[in-house]
Structure formats: structure tokens, C-alpha cells
């Protein structure tokens, strides 16, 4: 059926497993912090685990726990979930261009699950089109670490001393840095964008009036403005446009 | 928390977050040829993650100096090793170590 001379599905899958291991470890550490939050909010290990398996989102799940603990209503849940995770919409749009048009539709549904900051970063770093099996391999490993860490956090949360919990709370940001800094090192335009974005983010969180904007909205506004400006000033011609030979 | 509140809420949020990811993947099946949109999408993750990281990282810990240490450790290790696990762990280690000092 497939007459590709490229890598086979199982090769991609194995490669995805390997690429997913560091993500799994990073997720595990962050998820413990998440699990502690779940526990403090009064969620059971099962509820927390189910949430992590199916949502597979860092900031999104921290927001979800806050919503649950404040007894939010359905509308607030829908709106907040959309805003906090809107970057996944943009990442999904970007990833949609990395999937070969020869792949079956079902894989687009499957790969949608695999959109997290780090997994997306991984798929984006693949040269040319990315195989769904690569995304699945990495996602399975990463989700195992994320879910395992969450459940463990719920179970052992109360045992951990405060200074450990404090230290774990920054691991999430470490993961983000591990995605953006290597790209900034390679491409000067991205380095500049990282600096501008961080400066703008600081400014918006400190300035009167602007600081009252919720962090979810701040992320969306700055993303649209800065990525939009960058696209005008420094448009990219990605070399990975697939040459469709029919 | 009541289970009768948590489970339907979780289901709702799971459906919403999946839709956010799935809609562009399924709707945008053709190659986008518009150079602006392609460039925009290329830059999106870097802007989003930068905005989410700073200044949140320095405010995540009890002592802001520990947060700065985590940021410094993360920047250096991400630059040198480019490995997610090492970077995340270094940030935690920086907070632990400076937490003992300050």
C-alpha cells in the first residue's frame, strides 16, 4: 500500500519512543507538582490520573484543578480551557502542515492528542513531514510519565517536605526553556523573539491596567501580536514543504 | 469534592481541550501557501512558551531569588545540553541549593 522508500512505521515508532524518554522524565517531575495540587484541591488519585491521561496538558491541567477547586460552572470551564490552551490551536495549525497529505484522516485525529508544548516541539524539529507513528511513540512514553507523576503526586504529596515541592514548581518552566533556547541558539530571529516576548510578558504583568488581564489572555494577545509582527518583518521559507509527487 | 461534580467537569474539559487540538489538524488538511500564515505559525510556539516562562518562573518559588537562580540554571543548561530532563532538573536543583543559602 505504501510505497515509501522512507522509514517504516515501526522504525518511526521506535524513534518516537526514544525521543519521548527525556520528555517522560521531565513530565514526571512536573506532574508530581501537579498531583500535589490535585490532592490539595481534594481530587482522588483516580480522578487526577484520568485527567492527566486524557488532557495531557501542563498549564491546562493546573488551570483545570483551580477551576474544580473553586467550583466553577460549565461555561467558565469551557472558556478558560479554550483560552489557556489556545496555543494548542495554533500548534495544531502548524502541525497540520507537517503531516503528509498521504496520511489517512484517522491519523490526524490521533496526532491531535499528541499536541503538547514539548511533543509539538519534537515533531516540529523533524525535518520534512513527520510520521504519525513518531508522534504516537513519543506521546505514549510522555503520557506514561505525566500520568504516573500525577498519581504519585496525589499519593505522596503530603509526605514531601515543602522545600522539595517549592523546587518542583519550577520544573515546568525548565521544560519550556528546553524547547525555546536550543531553537534560539540555532536561529537568530528566534533568539530575538524570545527576548522580546519575555520582556513584553514582564511589562504586561507589571503595568497598571494591563496587569489585570488574566495570564491566559496575556499569552494569546502577545502570541498574536509578536508572532504576527515577526512574520511580517522576517517571513520564513521553510525548506520542509513536501514535494508532492503524484 | 463531590464525584458528581468532578467527573462531568473533567469530561467537559477533556472534550474541550481535545477539540482545540483536533479542529485545526482536521480542518487544515491542505498545505497553507500563504507566506504570512506559514511564518506566523512557525513563530507561535516560541512566543507562547517565552511568555509563559517569564516572569512566571521567578514568581513560582517562595523566594524570588530562587526563581532567578532557576531561570539562570535553565538558560545555561538549555543552551549547553538541550536536553529536557537535564534542564528541568537543573532548575529544581538551583531552587533547592539557593533555598538553603538564602
Short mmCIF file of C-alpha atoms in Angstrom, two decimals, chain A residues 165-246:
data_model
loop_
_atom_site.label_atom_id
_atom_site.label_comp_id
_atom_site.label_asym_id
_atom_site.label_seq_id
_atom_site.Cartn_x
_atom_site.Cartn_y
_atom_site.Cartn_z
CA UNK A 165 7.60 20.99 46.44
CA UNK A 166 8.99 24.51 46.01
CA UNK A 167 11.83 23.18 43.85
CA UNK A 168 9.49 21.03 41.74
CA UNK A 169 7.34 24.04 40.95
CA UNK A 170 9.93 25.44 38.52
CA UNK A 171 10.41 22.20 36.56
CA UNK A 172 7.57 23.13 34.22
CA UNK A 173 9.41 26.26 33.14
CA UNK A 174 12.60 24.33 32.73
CA UNK A 175 10.79 22.19 30.17
CA UNK A 176 9.67 25.26 28.29
CA UNK A 177 13.22 26.63 28.26
CA UNK A 178 14.45 23.32 26.87
CA UNK A 179 12.18 23.85 23.86
CA UNK A 180 12.86 27.51 23.11
CA UNK A 181 16.54 28.02 23.98
CA UNK A 182 18.04 25.42 21.61
CA UNK A 183 15.96 26.93 18.79
CA UNK A 184 17.11 30.42 19.78
CA UNK A 185 20.70 29.24 19.68
CA UNK A 186 20.26 27.99 16.14
CA UNK A 187 18.25 30.88 14.69
CA UNK A 188 18.95 34.49 15.48
CA UNK A 189 15.41 35.63 14.65
CA UNK A 190 14.02 33.21 17.26
CA UNK A 191 16.55 34.42 19.84
CA UNK A 192 15.36 37.95 19.30
CA UNK A 193 11.72 36.86 19.52
CA UNK A 194 12.35 35.04 22.79
CA UNK A 195 13.90 38.15 24.34
CA UNK A 196 11.13 40.43 23.07
CA UNK A 197 8.42 38.03 24.21
CA UNK A 198 9.82 37.72 27.71
CA UNK A 199 10.28 41.48 28.03
CA UNK A 200 6.75 42.13 26.79
CA UNK A 201 5.37 39.48 29.12
CA UNK A 202 7.10 41.10 32.09
CA UNK A 203 5.87 44.54 31.06
CA UNK A 204 2.31 43.34 30.67
CA UNK A 205 2.31 41.62 34.04
CA UNK A 206 3.63 44.73 35.81
CA UNK A 207 1.99 47.71 34.14
CA UNK A 208 -1.17 49.20 35.64
CA UNK A 209 -4.41 48.21 33.87
CA UNK A 210 -2.54 45.72 31.66
CA UNK A 211 -1.60 43.60 34.66
CA UNK A 212 -5.27 42.97 35.36
CA UNK A 213 -5.55 40.98 32.15
CA UNK A 214 -5.57 37.28 33.04
CA UNK A 215 -2.45 35.34 32.17
CA UNK A 216 -4.39 33.25 29.66
CA UNK A 217 -5.38 36.31 27.68
CA UNK A 218 -1.90 37.78 28.04
CA UNK A 219 -0.46 34.71 26.35
CA UNK A 220 -2.91 34.90 23.47
CA UNK A 221 -2.55 38.64 22.90
CA UNK A 222 1.25 38.60 22.94
CA UNK A 223 1.41 35.50 20.78
CA UNK A 224 -0.75 37.02 18.07
CA UNK A 225 0.99 40.42 18.18
CA UNK A 226 4.61 39.25 18.38
CA UNK A 227 4.37 36.20 16.10
CA UNK A 228 2.36 38.33 13.66
CA UNK A 229 4.95 41.11 13.69
CA UNK A 230 7.77 38.60 13.30
CA UNK A 231 6.01 37.01 10.33
CA UNK A 232 5.85 40.42 8.64
CA UNK A 233 9.38 41.52 9.49
CA UNK A 234 11.09 38.18 9.00
CA UNK A 235 8.96 35.82 6.90
CA UNK A 236 10.33 32.31 6.71
CA UNK A 237 10.62 30.00 3.79
CA UNK A 238 10.66 26.66 5.46
CA UNK A 239 12.55 24.13 3.41
CA UNK A 240 10.24 21.35 4.56
CA UNK A 241 7.49 21.95 2.03
CA UNK A 242 6.83 18.48 0.79
CA UNK A 243 7.29 17.98 -2.89
CA UNK A 244 4.12 16.09 -3.66
CA UNK A 245 4.90 13.73 -6.45
CA UNK A 246 1.66 12.20 -7.56
#
